[in-house]
Amino acid sequence: KVWDLSAPRELCLTHTLQGHTHTVYAGAWSPDGTRFASASADCTIRLWDPVLGTCLNILHGHKGPVLALSWHPKGTRIATSSDDTTVRVWGATSGKCLHRLDDHTSSVFAVSWSPDGTRLASGSDDDTIRIWDPNAGRCVHTLQGHSGDVDTVSWSPNGARLASSSDDHTVKVWDPVSGTCLQTLSGHTKHVEAVAWSPEGAHLATGSSDATVRVWSLESGLCWKTLCSHTTSVAAVAWSPTNDLLASGSDDGTVRVLDPLVGLCLCTLEGHSSAIVAVSWSPDGSQLATGAADGTIRVWPALEWSSTKPSTLATLNKIVMMLEWTSEEVASLREQQAEECAPASYVHEYDMTDVKEESNHLFSIQLELYQIKELLNEMIAQQQIEVSIQNEPRMARLEANSITSQARMDELQEGLAHFRTELDRIATTVAILSGTTISHVFPDAQPEA
């Protein structure tokens, strides 16, 4: 179905993509965004015009439910995998099966084209991952290491790594050339059913039967955030091409749109009558398609999420507060959030180097940050600082009193030097938020245009 999201949380149905007779297990947009492919338990693959809502072609050949699909980067071919233990490669225009790959010994749950289109990866119920030369029709590597079904496989944006998730509760990151396991990410308490790379390749998002979405830093190998928005298994996750949104689909019948940086659920999309098992962003990030056990596909045009995203002022204020927190306060907040399963945004040590600069916003942000720094210098010279921070849920109100002692003054001067450096890096983080204009950390300040 296609929904008009012209106003936040007000959904108007405009299209329904109907035709499959059973669960839609997978869906993906063509690289140019003009077509949408879906795979179903009815053993077929359908190609759609997502604007008109019409079915363009139906691909027949698999002898069992079709569990996954992936477009070739040029949009000329589609790879599919099935419960019939095969991987097939189809002509996207002709609809003909070009290759059949048979080496797996059990259901093939996942398939993915490499970014350069020269290799295919597949994951199976036989606990293995296979790397294929699709043109030659042969397996060139078999990756072994998982102790359970391999549910998903996903190439990094540059094609240098491959991520896989498994019923063994782990995510593994591989070197697809040597077949070496580079990292094992542990933390989920049940099957890991979905994995997705961030567009810049520095993070992974995972969805699990433990009802959580986790965001992992690949530099450290640690869980960056745990998001607890769903009430049951998370079967699908997708990172938007713009890098600022995550979508997750769950057996609870809902789709959640999440802010992976701040760790908040921005919107809950409801309409499917059963479990969501597929989510896919359009190449330009303007639409989100979802597939479900009710046999339908819905396409949700993206609204201006800025109205639901946390204010930039609130985000900057949290960073300022963190500079003042003691280790005991941080430990206390972490313990409280673990008990509440709350978003970890309030105590996240922001790794500014992991975030891509977005030049369209950076100049204006740097200008305002420069004015803030000048204002801070002036206030220090007057030996008076008072920073008012908004009340936030689970956050203590911070209020710095006037500085009178020389000892405190010297300490603040040292902090200012560090703060100046961090502000430039904070600008990058702020730039990928909602795109809203920066509010001032110091409300009384009125910088010139």
Tab-separated table of C-alpha atoms in Angstrom:
chain	number	residue	atom	x	y	z
A	1	LYS	CA	0.000	0.000	0.000
A	2	VAL	CA	1.104	3.587	-0.606
A	3	TRP	CA	0.498	6.218	2.035
A	4	ASP	CA	0.585	10.019	1.951
A	5	LEU	CA	2.508	11.259	4.968
A	6	SER	CA	2.158	14.972	4.245
A	7	ALA	CA	1.538	15.638	7.933
A	8	PRO	CA	3.307	13.778	10.745
A	9	ARG	CA	1.363	10.760	11.989
A	10	GLU	CA	-1.604	11.425	9.681
A	11	LEU	CA	-1.675	8.556	7.182
A	12	CYS	CA	-3.839	8.581	4.029
A	13	LEU	CA	-3.980	5.380	1.985
A	14	THR	CA	-3.436	5.964	-1.748
A	15	HIS	CA	-2.265	2.579	-3.150
A	16	THR	CA	-2.153	-1.120	-2.319
A	17	LEU	CA	0.328	-3.431	-4.048
A	18	GLN	CA	-1.622	-6.674	-4.057
A	19	GLY	CA	-1.082	-9.880	-5.945
A	20	HIS	CA	0.933	-12.230	-3.767
A	21	THR	CA	-1.154	-14.965	-2.163
A	22	HIS	CA	1.138	-15.563	0.833
A	23	THR	CA	3.741	-13.813	2.992
A	24	VAL	CA	6.005	-11.245	1.311
A	25	TYR	CA	9.415	-12.247	2.659
A	26	ALA	CA	11.568	-9.692	0.851
A	27	GLY	CA	11.412	-6.507	-1.181
A	28	ALA	CA	13.915	-4.185	-2.829
A	29	TRP	CA	13.940	-1.112	-5.073
A	30	SER	CA	15.726	-1.093	-8.398
A	31	PRO	CA	18.864	1.097	-8.318
A	32	ASP	CA	17.070	3.857	-10.255
A	33	GLY	CA	13.988	3.674	-8.016
A	34	THR	CA	11.515	3.101	-10.851
A	35	ARG	CA	10.695	-0.522	-10.032
A	36	PHE	CA	10.135	-2.576	-6.923
A	37	ALA	CA	10.708	-6.335	-6.644
A	38	SER	CA	9.047	-8.575	-4.051
A	39	ALA	CA	9.577	-12.218	-3.104
A	40	SER	CA	6.920	-14.381	-1.535
A	41	ALA	CA	6.010	-17.682	0.055
A	42	ASP	CA	3.795	-18.227	-3.027
A	43	CYS	CA	7.058	-19.207	-4.847
A	44	THR	CA	7.008	-16.141	-7.130
A	45	ILE	CA	8.857	-12.861	-7.589
A	46	ARG	CA	6.845	-9.849	-8.727
A	47	LEU	CA	8.065	-6.639	-10.338
A	48	TRP	CA	5.983	-3.527	-9.659
A	49	ASP	CA	5.550	0.051	-10.740
A	50	PRO	CA	5.454	1.563	-7.233
A	51	VAL	CA	3.835	4.793	-8.436
A	52	LEU	CA	0.942	3.268	-10.369
A	53	GLY	CA	0.715	0.259	-8.101
A	54	THR	CA	0.654	-2.148	-11.054
A	55	CYS	CA	2.424	-5.500	-11.415
A	56	LEU	CA	4.808	-5.450	-14.385
A	57	ASN	CA	5.962	-9.071	-14.402
A	58	ILE	CA	5.795	-12.326	-12.434
A	59	LEU	CA	8.854	-14.607	-12.300
A	60	HIS	CA	8.215	-18.346	-11.907
A	61	GLY	CA	10.788	-21.078	-11.344
A	62	HIS	CA	11.483	-21.644	-7.656
A	63	LYS	CA	9.935	-24.802	-6.201
A	64	GLY	CA	9.574	-23.382	-2.715
A	65	PRO	CA	8.958	-20.073	-0.913
A	66	VAL	CA	11.228	-17.286	-2.168
A	67	LEU	CA	12.937	-15.932	0.945
A	68	ALA	CA	15.269	-13.162	-0.281
A	69	LEU	CA	16.166	-11.059	-3.303
A	70	SER	CA	18.757	-8.514	-4.379
A	71	TRP	CA	19.116	-6.214	-7.414
A	72	HIS	CA	22.301	-6.087	-9.452
A	73	PRO	CA	23.853	-2.592	-9.007
A	74	LYS	CA	23.095	-1.786	-12.663
A	75	GLY	CA	19.489	-2.934	-12.352
A	76	THR	CA	19.840	-5.500	-15.125
A	77	ARG	CA	19.530	-8.656	-13.037
A	78	ILE	CA	17.840	-9.883	-9.858
A	79	ALA	CA	19.172	-12.617	-7.577
A	80	THR	CA	16.751	-14.647	-5.439
A	81	SER	CA	17.087	-17.416	-2.867
A	82	SER	CA	14.575	-19.991	-1.812
A	83	ASP	CA	13.489	-22.721	0.533
A	84	ASP	CA	14.193	-25.052	-2.426
A	85	THR	CA	17.969	-24.714	-1.564
A	86	THR	CA	18.797	-22.762	-4.751
A	87	VAL	CA	19.929	-19.284	-5.707
A	88	ARG	CA	18.672	-18.026	-9.070
A	89	VAL	CA	19.718	-15.080	-11.232
A	90	TRP	CA	17.036	-13.507	-13.433
A	91	GLY	CA	17.003	-11.011	-16.267
A	92	ALA	CA	15.208	-7.981	-14.824
A	93	THR	CA	13.628	-7.107	-18.172
A	94	SER	CA	13.065	-10.515	-19.730
A	95	GLY	CA	12.075	-12.269	-16.513
A	96	LYS	CA	14.043	-15.337	-17.635
A	97	CYS	CA	16.168	-17.415	-15.263
A	98	LEU	CA	19.788	-16.943	-16.380
A	99	HIS	CA	21.617	-19.024	-13.746
A	100	ARG	CA	20.777	-21.555	-11.057
A	101	LEU	CA	23.262	-22.021	-8.184
A	102	ASP	CA	22.809	-25.304	-6.303
A	103	ASP	CA	25.631	-25.843	-3.780
A	104	HIS	CA	23.674	-25.179	-0.564
A	105	THR	CA	22.215	-28.268	1.111
A	106	SER	CA	19.308	-26.565	2.882
A	107	SER	CA	17.022	-23.520	2.671
A	108	VAL	CA	18.771	-20.352	1.469
A	109	PHE	CA	17.551	-17.484	3.641
A	110	ALA	CA	19.646	-14.635	2.242
A	111	VAL	CA	21.236	-13.359	-0.956
A	112	SER	CA	23.070	-10.137	-1.763
A	113	TRP	CA	24.943	-8.677	-4.762
A	114	SER	CA	28.324	-7.079	-4.112
A	115	PRO	CA	28.425	-3.316	-4.810
A	116	ASP	CA	30.489	-3.860	-7.975
A	117	GLY	CA	28.120	-6.563	-9.232
A	118	THR	CA	30.831	-9.215	-9.677
A	119	ARG	CA	29.935	-11.486	-6.754
A	120	LEU	CA	26.915	-12.882	-4.956
A	121	ALA	CA	26.751	-13.867	-1.288
A	122	SER	CA	24.163	-16.262	0.111
A	123	GLY	CA	23.370	-17.510	3.616
A	124	SER	CA	21.700	-20.794	4.409
A	125	ASP	CA	20.066	-23.092	6.916
A	126	ASP	CA	23.165	-25.283	6.391
A	127	ASP	CA	25.049	-22.733	8.605
A	128	THR	CA	27.294	-21.569	5.758
A	129	ILE	CA	27.798	-18.478	3.638
A	130	ARG	CA	28.770	-18.950	0.020
A	131	ILE	CA	30.416	-16.420	-2.282
A	132	TRP	CA	29.541	-16.983	-5.932
A	133	ASP	CA	30.831	-15.980	-9.334
A	134	PRO	CA	27.367	-15.608	-10.869
A	135	ASN	CA	28.640	-15.426	-14.437
A	136	ALA	CA	30.560	-18.685	-14.135
A	137	GLY	CA	27.812	-20.215	-11.990
A	138	ARG	CA	30.223	-21.516	-9.366
A	139	CYS	CA	30.968	-21.077	-5.672
A	140	VAL	CA	34.361	-19.456	-5.084
A	141	HIS	CA	34.345	-19.402	-1.251
A	142	THR	CA	32.486	-21.103	1.570
A	143	LEU	CA	32.542	-19.161	4.856
A	144	GLN	CA	32.066	-21.251	7.983
A	145	GLY	CA	31.909	-20.053	11.577
A	146	HIS	CA	28.274	-19.664	12.569
A	147	SER	CA	26.793	-22.429	14.713
A	148	GLY	CA	23.236	-21.794	13.554
A	149	ASP	CA	21.186	-20.820	10.492
A	150	VAL	CA	22.557	-17.820	8.572
A	151	ASP	CA	19.556	-15.501	8.304
A	152	THR	CA	20.968	-12.477	6.474
A	153	VAL	CA	24.056	-11.405	4.531
A	154	SER	CA	24.946	-7.845	3.573
A	155	TRP	CA	27.947	-6.302	1.786
A	156	SER	CA	29.622	-3.179	3.131
A	157	PRO	CA	29.144	-0.112	0.890
A	158	ASN	CA	32.683	-0.443	-0.479
A	159	GLY	CA	32.432	-4.218	-0.939
A	160	ALA	CA	35.463	-4.938	1.248
A	161	ARG	CA	33.503	-6.686	4.031
A	162	LEU	CA	30.485	-8.915	4.388
A	163	ALA	CA	28.204	-9.023	7.433
A	164	SER	CA	26.083	-12.023	8.385
A	165	SER	CA	23.567	-12.678	11.147
A	166	SER	CA	22.590	-16.001	12.606
A	167	ASP	CA	20.374	-18.007	14.913
A	168	ASP	CA	23.497	-18.417	17.080
A	169	HIS	CA	22.723	-14.875	18.430
A	170	THR	CA	25.771	-13.302	16.762
A	171	VAL	CA	26.732	-11.089	13.851
A	172	LYS	CA	29.981	-11.795	12.023
A	173	VAL	CA	31.981	-9.509	9.745
A	174	TRP	CA	34.055	-11.293	7.094
A	175	ASP	CA	36.781	-10.626	4.594
A	176	PRO	CA	35.011	-12.069	1.533
A	177	VAL	CA	38.275	-12.535	-0.386
A	178	SER	CA	40.218	-14.562	2.184
A	179	GLY	CA	37.153	-15.973	3.938
A	180	THR	CA	38.490	-14.801	7.307
A	181	CYS	CA	36.120	-13.756	10.096
A	182	LEU	CA	37.234	-10.258	11.120
A	183	GLN	CA	34.785	-9.587	13.963
A	184	THR	CA	32.077	-11.325	15.969
A	185	LEU	CA	29.474	-9.005	17.508
A	186	SER	CA	27.757	-10.502	20.549
A	187	GLY	CA	24.997	-8.963	22.636
A	188	HIS	CA	21.631	-10.104	21.320
A	189	THR	CA	20.012	-12.764	23.490
A	190	LYS	CA	18.073	-14.504	20.704
A	191	HIS	CA	18.262	-15.099	16.936
A	192	VAL	CA	19.631	-12.157	14.938
A	193	GLU	CA	17.203	-11.926	12.037
A	194	ALA	CA	18.373	-8.817	10.182
A	195	VAL	CA	21.485	-6.757	9.538
A	196	ALA	CA	22.080	-3.515	7.612
A	197	TRP	CA	25.153	-1.343	6.989
A	198	SER	CA	25.131	2.396	7.531
A	199	PRO	CA	25.793	4.260	4.257
A	200	GLU	CA	29.278	5.324	5.343
A	201	GLY	CA	30.157	1.777	6.437
A	202	ALA	CA	31.156	2.599	10.014
A	203	HIS	CA	28.148	1.030	11.757
A	204	LEU	CA	25.827	-1.952	11.553
A	205	ALA	CA	22.188	-2.112	12.605
A	206	THR	CA	20.744	-5.465	13.657
A	207	GLY	CA	17.283	-6.732	14.516
A	208	SER	CA	16.627	-9.731	16.717
A	209	SER	CA	14.013	-12.073	18.140
A	210	ASP	CA	14.837	-10.448	21.492
A	211	ALA	CA	12.671	-7.494	20.279
A	212	THR	CA	15.574	-5.033	20.090
A	213	VAL	CA	17.410	-3.125	17.395
A	214	ARG	CA	21.095	-2.642	18.089
A	215	VAL	CA	23.543	-0.247	16.455
A	216	TRP	CA	27.169	-1.379	16.491
A	217	SER	CA	30.408	0.553	16.056
A	218	LEU	CA	32.676	-1.514	13.822
A	219	GLU	CA	35.733	0.409	14.945
A	220	SER	CA	35.318	-0.774	18.523
A	221	GLY	CA	33.177	-3.855	17.905
A	222	LEU	CA	30.841	-2.691	20.669
A	223	CYS	CA	27.122	-2.023	20.767
A	224	TRP	CA	26.618	1.711	20.280
A	225	LYS	CA	22.902	1.777	21.119
A	226	THR	CA	20.104	-0.621	22.023
A	227	LEU	CA	16.643	0.481	20.883
A	228	CYS	CA	13.647	-1.183	22.523
A	229	SER	CA	10.692	0.152	20.525
A	230	HIS	CA	9.070	-3.141	19.480
A	231	THR	CA	7.211	-5.635	21.644
A	232	THR	CA	8.168	-8.802	19.729
A	233	SER	CA	10.760	-10.086	17.231
A	234	VAL	CA	12.391	-7.590	14.858
A	235	ALA	CA	12.544	-9.327	11.480
A	236	ALA	CA	13.846	-6.511	9.267
A	237	VAL	CA	16.011	-3.372	9.492
A	238	ALA	CA	17.027	-0.860	6.825
A	239	TRP	CA	19.272	2.201	7.021
A	240	SER	CA	18.147	5.169	4.935
A	241	PRO	CA	20.521	6.372	2.177
A	242	THR	CA	20.649	9.742	3.935
A	243	ASN	CA	22.236	8.020	6.982
A	244	ASP	CA	19.928	9.688	9.509
A	245	LEU	CA	17.052	7.197	9.791
A	246	LEU	CA	16.586	3.525	10.576
A	247	ALA	CA	13.453	1.557	9.770
A	248	SER	CA	12.577	-1.658	11.578
A	249	GLY	CA	9.771	-4.143	10.994
A	250	SER	CA	8.450	-6.492	13.628
A	251	ASP	CA	6.171	-9.421	14.309
A	252	ASP	CA	4.102	-6.923	16.318
A	253	GLY	CA	2.751	-5.647	12.976
A	254	THR	CA	4.375	-2.220	13.155
A	255	VAL	CA	7.172	-0.376	11.404
A	256	ARG	CA	9.256	1.987	13.506
A	257	VAL	CA	11.213	4.893	12.077
A	258	LEU	CA	14.167	5.510	14.383
A	259	ASP	CA	16.813	8.188	14.796
A	260	PRO	CA	20.003	6.099	15.169
A	261	LEU	CA	22.055	9.042	16.477
A	262	VAL	CA	19.752	10.219	19.257
A	263	GLY	CA	18.216	6.801	19.821
A	264	LEU	CA	14.532	7.752	19.636
A	265	CYS	CA	11.515	6.354	17.792
A	266	LEU	CA	10.257	9.152	15.540
A	267	CYS	CA	7.149	7.504	14.187
A	268	THR	CA	5.215	4.226	14.276
A	269	LEU	CA	3.669	3.123	10.971
A	270	GLU	CA	0.625	0.891	11.310
A	271	GLY	CA	-1.626	-0.626	8.667
A	272	HIS	CA	-0.444	-4.137	7.923
A	273	SER	CA	-2.634	-6.793	9.511
A	274	SER	CA	0.198	-9.153	10.440
A	275	ALA	CA	3.957	-9.474	11.007
A	276	ILE	CA	6.327	-7.185	9.058
A	277	VAL	CA	9.148	-9.191	7.503
A	278	ALA	CA	10.644	-6.775	4.950
A	279	VAL	CA	11.574	-3.071	4.914
A	280	SER	CA	13.394	-1.233	2.115
A	281	TRP	CA	14.224	2.442	1.499
A	282	SER	CA	14.063	3.842	-2.020
A	283	PRO	CA	17.489	4.860	-3.426
A	284	ASP	CA	16.857	8.559	-2.725
A	285	GLY	CA	15.427	7.915	0.752
A	286	SER	CA	12.079	9.493	-0.117
A	287	GLN	CA	9.994	6.334	0.292
A	288	LEU	CA	9.898	3.286	2.523
A	289	ALA	CA	8.434	-0.014	1.322
A	290	THR	CA	7.276	-2.716	3.726
A	291	GLY	CA	6.229	-6.321	3.140
A	292	ALA	CA	4.221	-8.457	5.510
A	293	ALA	CA	2.675	-11.821	6.209
A	294	ASP	CA	-0.646	-10.382	4.998
A	295	GLY	CA	0.690	-10.701	1.425
A	296	THR	CA	0.787	-6.964	0.687
A	297	ILE	CA	3.476	-4.361	0.071
A	298	ARG	CA	3.010	-0.825	1.339
A	299	VAL	CA	5.049	2.171	0.221
A	300	TRP	CA	5.232	5.057	2.666
A	301	PRO	CA	6.394	8.423	1.246
A	302	ALA	CA	8.805	9.982	3.723
A	303	LEU	CA	7.499	13.063	5.502
A	304	GLU	CA	9.531	15.918	6.900
A	305	TRP	CA	10.797	14.055	9.941
A	306	SER	CA	12.310	17.265	11.322
A	307	SER	CA	9.030	18.034	13.073
A	308	THR	CA	9.402	14.863	15.124
A	309	LYS	CA	13.156	14.843	15.628
A	310	PRO	CA	14.691	16.198	18.839
A	311	SER	CA	15.664	19.853	18.639
A	312	THR	CA	19.262	20.700	17.883
A	313	LEU	CA	19.324	22.803	21.040
A	314	ALA	CA	18.396	19.772	23.110
A	315	THR	CA	21.147	17.730	21.493
A	316	LEU	CA	23.799	20.407	22.054
A	317	ASN	CA	22.610	20.849	25.607
A	318	LYS	CA	23.088	17.130	26.258
A	319	ILE	CA	26.654	17.390	24.975
A	320	VAL	CA	27.356	20.400	27.209
A	321	MET	CA	25.874	18.530	30.166
A	322	MET	CA	28.075	15.538	29.478
A	323	LEU	CA	31.172	17.738	29.740
A	324	GLU	CA	30.107	18.509	33.310
A	325	TRP	CA	29.083	14.999	34.410
A	326	THR	CA	31.153	13.030	36.869
A	327	SER	CA	31.898	9.366	36.294
A	328	GLU	CA	29.490	8.512	39.129
A	329	GLU	CA	26.650	10.403	37.399
A	330	VAL	CA	27.304	8.642	34.104
A	331	ALA	CA	27.349	5.233	35.814
A	332	SER	CA	24.085	6.033	37.588
A	333	LEU	CA	22.359	7.078	34.373
A	334	ARG	CA	23.623	3.997	32.542
A	335	GLU	CA	22.233	1.768	35.278
A	336	GLN	CA	18.887	3.584	35.200
A	337	GLN	CA	18.635	3.280	31.414
A	338	ALA	CA	19.535	-0.398	31.482
A	339	GLU	CA	16.656	-0.990	33.911
A	340	GLU	CA	14.184	0.988	31.785
A	341	CYS	CA	15.543	-0.309	28.430
A	342	ALA	CA	15.605	3.348	27.419
A	343	PRO	CA	17.418	4.818	24.394
A	344	ALA	CA	21.087	5.276	25.184
A	345	SER	CA	21.324	8.734	23.660
A	346	TYR	CA	21.694	10.595	26.934
A	347	VAL	CA	24.913	8.893	27.984
A	348	HIS	CA	26.398	8.065	24.602
A	349	GLU	CA	30.006	9.130	24.215
A	350	TYR	CA	29.623	10.814	20.840
A	351	ASP	CA	32.279	9.535	18.432
A	352	MET	CA	32.360	12.541	16.162
A	353	THR	CA	34.932	11.020	13.832
A	354	ASP	CA	32.468	8.287	12.867
A	355	VAL	CA	29.992	10.764	11.381
A	356	LYS	CA	30.232	11.969	7.797
A	357	GLU	CA	30.370	15.696	7.124
A	358	GLU	CA	27.496	17.051	5.116
A	359	SER	CA	28.710	20.133	3.308
A	360	ASN	CA	25.229	21.467	2.539
A	361	HIS	CA	24.707	22.296	6.222
A	362	LEU	CA	28.200	22.662	7.617
A	363	PHE	CA	28.950	26.279	6.643
A	364	SER	CA	25.929	27.791	8.401
A	365	ILE	CA	26.484	25.590	11.441
A	366	GLN	CA	30.147	26.559	11.728
A	367	LEU	CA	29.178	30.239	11.533
A	368	GLU	CA	26.798	29.951	14.469
A	369	LEU	CA	29.246	27.825	16.460
A	370	TYR	CA	31.903	30.487	15.896
A	371	GLN	CA	29.537	33.088	17.330
A	372	ILE	CA	28.860	30.837	20.313
A	373	LYS	CA	32.588	30.503	20.950
A	374	GLU	CA	33.020	34.294	20.802
A	375	LEU	CA	30.194	34.737	23.245
A	376	LEU	CA	31.760	32.167	25.575
A	377	ASN	CA	35.068	34.030	25.475
A	378	GLU	CA	33.356	37.275	26.394
A	379	MET	CA	31.491	35.702	29.297
A	380	ILE	CA	34.664	34.109	30.654
A	381	ALA	CA	36.384	37.473	30.518
A	382	GLN	CA	33.589	38.835	32.696
A	383	GLN	CA	34.021	35.834	35.022
A	384	GLN	CA	30.339	35.018	34.675
A	385	ILE	CA	28.815	31.983	33.054
A	386	GLU	CA	25.316	30.746	33.376
A	387	VAL	CA	24.120	27.971	31.122
A	388	SER	CA	20.459	27.062	31.251
A	389	ILE	CA	19.619	23.577	30.131
A	390	GLN	CA	16.100	22.425	29.300
A	391	ASN	CA	14.533	19.744	31.456
A	392	GLU	CA	14.661	16.404	29.646
A	393	PRO	CA	13.235	13.005	30.658
A	394	ARG	CA	15.666	11.166	32.929
A	395	MET	CA	18.068	14.111	32.806
A	396	ALA	CA	19.241	16.206	35.710
A	397	ARG	CA	18.930	19.995	35.295
A	398	LEU	CA	22.332	21.558	34.896
A	399	GLU	CA	22.985	25.115	35.969
A	400	ALA	CA	26.526	26.507	36.183
A	401	ASN	CA	26.743	29.304	38.723
A	402	SER	CA	28.868	32.439	38.438
A	403	ILE	CA	32.590	31.741	38.585
A	404	THR	CA	34.473	33.710	41.133
A	405	SER	CA	37.520	31.703	42.184
A	406	GLN	CA	40.734	31.922	40.201
A	407	ALA	CA	41.223	28.160	40.549
A	408	ARG	CA	37.872	27.476	38.872
A	409	MET	CA	38.713	30.090	36.255
A	410	ASP	CA	41.951	28.322	35.314
A	411	GLU	CA	40.106	25.004	35.089
A	412	LEU	CA	37.479	26.498	32.782
A	413	GLN	CA	40.117	28.033	30.539
A	414	GLU	CA	41.616	24.580	29.991
A	415	GLY	CA	38.158	23.156	29.307
A	416	LEU	CA	37.473	25.907	26.800
A	417	ALA	CA	40.461	24.928	24.676
A	418	HIS	CA	39.114	21.383	24.477
A	419	PHE	CA	35.580	22.655	23.923
A	420	ARG	CA	36.667	24.735	20.915
A	421	THR	CA	38.113	21.628	19.267
A	422	GLU	CA	35.058	19.538	20.023
A	423	LEU	CA	32.619	22.170	18.704
A	424	ASP	CA	33.918	21.773	15.170
A	425	ARG	CA	33.400	18.051	15.380
A	426	ILE	CA	30.019	18.494	17.044
A	427	ALA	CA	29.019	20.493	13.950
A	428	THR	CA	29.278	17.370	11.866
A	429	THR	CA	26.959	15.465	14.194
A	430	VAL	CA	24.440	18.285	14.273
A	431	ALA	CA	24.541	18.517	10.480
A	432	ILE	CA	23.006	15.057	10.041
A	433	LEU	CA	20.139	15.643	12.426
A	434	SER	CA	16.886	16.996	11.063
A	435	GLY	CA	18.319	19.825	9.022
A	436	THR	CA	16.695	22.337	11.383
A	437	THR	CA	18.442	25.641	12.090
A	438	ILE	CA	20.646	25.557	15.171
A	439	SER	CA	19.116	26.991	18.298
A	440	HIS	CA	21.639	28.705	20.534
A	441	VAL	CA	23.154	26.977	23.519
A	442	PHE	CA	22.976	30.337	25.292
A	443	PRO	CA	19.388	31.531	24.873
A	444	ASP	CA	20.162	35.199	25.519
A	445	ALA	CA	22.648	35.348	22.658
A	446	GLN	CA	21.498	36.954	19.396
A	447	PRO	CA	24.312	36.398	16.881
A	448	GLU	CA	24.347	38.575	13.801
A	449	ALA	CA	23.346	37.006	10.475
